CSV table of C-alpha atoms in Angstrom, one decimal:
chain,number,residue,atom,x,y,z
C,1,UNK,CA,0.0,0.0,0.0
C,2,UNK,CA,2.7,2.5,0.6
C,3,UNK,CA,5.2,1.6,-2.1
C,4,UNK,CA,6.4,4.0,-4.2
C,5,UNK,CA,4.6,4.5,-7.6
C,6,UNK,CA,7.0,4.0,-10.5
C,7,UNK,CA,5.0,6.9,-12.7
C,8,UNK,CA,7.1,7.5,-15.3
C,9,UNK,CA,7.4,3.8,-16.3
C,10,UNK,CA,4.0,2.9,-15.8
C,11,UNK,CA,3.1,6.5,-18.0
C,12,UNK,CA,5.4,4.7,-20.8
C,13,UNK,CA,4.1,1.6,-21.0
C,14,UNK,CA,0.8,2.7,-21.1
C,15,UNK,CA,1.6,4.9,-24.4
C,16,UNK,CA,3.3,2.3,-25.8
C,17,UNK,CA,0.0,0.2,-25.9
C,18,UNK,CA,-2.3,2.3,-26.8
C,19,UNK,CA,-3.8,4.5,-23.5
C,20,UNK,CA,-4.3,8.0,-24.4
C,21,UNK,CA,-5.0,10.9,-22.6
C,22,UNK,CA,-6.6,14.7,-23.6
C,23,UNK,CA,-3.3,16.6,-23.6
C,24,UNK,CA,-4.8,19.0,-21.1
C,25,UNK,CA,-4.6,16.1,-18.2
C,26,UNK,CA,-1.6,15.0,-16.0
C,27,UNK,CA,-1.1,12.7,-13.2
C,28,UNK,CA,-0.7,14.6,-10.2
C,29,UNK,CA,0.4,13.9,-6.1
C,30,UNK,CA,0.2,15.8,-3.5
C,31,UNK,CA,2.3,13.4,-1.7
C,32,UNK,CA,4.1,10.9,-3.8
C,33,UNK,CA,2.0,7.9,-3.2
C,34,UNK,CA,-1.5,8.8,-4.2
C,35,UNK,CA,-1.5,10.2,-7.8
C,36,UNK,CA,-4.5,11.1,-9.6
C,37,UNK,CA,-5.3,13.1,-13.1
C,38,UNK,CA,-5.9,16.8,-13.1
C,39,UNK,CA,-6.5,19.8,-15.5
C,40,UNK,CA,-5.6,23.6,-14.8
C,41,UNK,CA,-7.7,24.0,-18.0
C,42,UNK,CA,-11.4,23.9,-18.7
C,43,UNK,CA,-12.4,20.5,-20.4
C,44,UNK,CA,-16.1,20.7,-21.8
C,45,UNK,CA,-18.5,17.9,-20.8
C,46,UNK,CA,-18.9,14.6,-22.6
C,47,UNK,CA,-15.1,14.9,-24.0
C,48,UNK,CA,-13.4,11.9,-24.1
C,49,UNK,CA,-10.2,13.0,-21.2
C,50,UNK,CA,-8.5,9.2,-20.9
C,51,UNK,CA,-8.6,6.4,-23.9
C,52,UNK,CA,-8.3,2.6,-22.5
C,53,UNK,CA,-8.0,-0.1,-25.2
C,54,UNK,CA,-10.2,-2.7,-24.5
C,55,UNK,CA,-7.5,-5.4,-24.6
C,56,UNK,CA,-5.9,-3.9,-21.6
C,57,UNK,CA,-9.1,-3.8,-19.5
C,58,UNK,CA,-9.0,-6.7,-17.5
C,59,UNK,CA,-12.7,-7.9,-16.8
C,60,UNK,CA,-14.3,-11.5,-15.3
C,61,UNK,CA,-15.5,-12.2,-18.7
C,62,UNK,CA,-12.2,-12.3,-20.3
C,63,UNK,CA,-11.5,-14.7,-17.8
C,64,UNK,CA,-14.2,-17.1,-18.5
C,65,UNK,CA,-13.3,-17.1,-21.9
C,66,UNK,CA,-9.8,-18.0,-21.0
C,67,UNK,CA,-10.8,-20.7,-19.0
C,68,UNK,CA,-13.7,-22.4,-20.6
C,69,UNK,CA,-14.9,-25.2,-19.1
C,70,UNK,CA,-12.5,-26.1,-16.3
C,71,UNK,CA,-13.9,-22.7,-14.8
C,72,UNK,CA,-17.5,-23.1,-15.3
C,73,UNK,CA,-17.3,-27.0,-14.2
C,74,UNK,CA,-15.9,-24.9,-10.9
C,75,UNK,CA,-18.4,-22.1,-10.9
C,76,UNK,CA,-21.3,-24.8,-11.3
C,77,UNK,CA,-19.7,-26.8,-8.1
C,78,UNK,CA,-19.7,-23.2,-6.0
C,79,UNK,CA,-23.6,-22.9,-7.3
C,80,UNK,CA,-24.5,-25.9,-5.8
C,81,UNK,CA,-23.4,-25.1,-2.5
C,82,UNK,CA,-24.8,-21.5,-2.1
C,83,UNK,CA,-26.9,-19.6,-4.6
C,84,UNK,CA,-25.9,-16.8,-3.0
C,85,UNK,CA,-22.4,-17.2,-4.9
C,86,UNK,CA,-23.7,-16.1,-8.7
C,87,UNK,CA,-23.4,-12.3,-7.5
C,88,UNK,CA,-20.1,-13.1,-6.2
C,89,UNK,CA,-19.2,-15.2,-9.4
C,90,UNK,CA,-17.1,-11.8,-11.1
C,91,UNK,CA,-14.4,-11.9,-8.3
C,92,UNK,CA,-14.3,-15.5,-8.2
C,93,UNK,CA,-13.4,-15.2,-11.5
C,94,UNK,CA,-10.6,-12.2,-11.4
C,95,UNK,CA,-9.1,-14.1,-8.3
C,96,UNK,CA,-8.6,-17.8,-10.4
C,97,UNK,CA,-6.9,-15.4,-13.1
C,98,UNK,CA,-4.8,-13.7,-10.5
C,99,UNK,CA,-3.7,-17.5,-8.6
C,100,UNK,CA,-2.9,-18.5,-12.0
C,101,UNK,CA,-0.6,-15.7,-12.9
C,102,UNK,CA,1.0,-15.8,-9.7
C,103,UNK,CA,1.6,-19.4,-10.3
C,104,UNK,CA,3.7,-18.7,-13.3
């Protein structure tokens, strides 16, 4: 939590595949940990201020696709001991992704 943020790499990489921002924004702190975007310049409403490509947003759906089957045979078993699990059923999903990653 308070590790130091590694901004200027991070900004790079995120060029370099395809995040961009209005040229009026920057990432600001007012402490060194916390960073956030600002703009000393008036930015009209409904203009488009940061551009994510959708292959970098990471999402439980993704995941399920990744997965197939193994995952839902797992999902299926979770639903069969709590119904109450299906809203939960996103994280489960982002947390298998994450185990397996770390795995690597």
């Amino acid at each position: 939590e308070w590790t130091d943020r590694d901004r200027y790499n991070f900004q790079e990489w995120a060029i370099d595949y395809g995040v961009q921002q209005m040229s009026e924004m920057e990432l600001y702190t007012y402490d060194g940990s916390d960073w956030q975007f600002i703009s000393n310049s008036y930015i009209p409403a409904n203009n488009c201020v940061l551009f994510v490509p959708s292959n970098l947003v990471f999402g439980s759906i993704k995941v399920s696709n990744e997965f197939g089957d193994d995952l839902k045979m797992a999902e299926d078993e979770l639903l069969l001991l709590d119904q109450g699990t299906a809203k939960r059923l996103p994280l489960f999903r982002l947390m298998i992704k994450i185990l397996a990653e770390y795995e690597k």
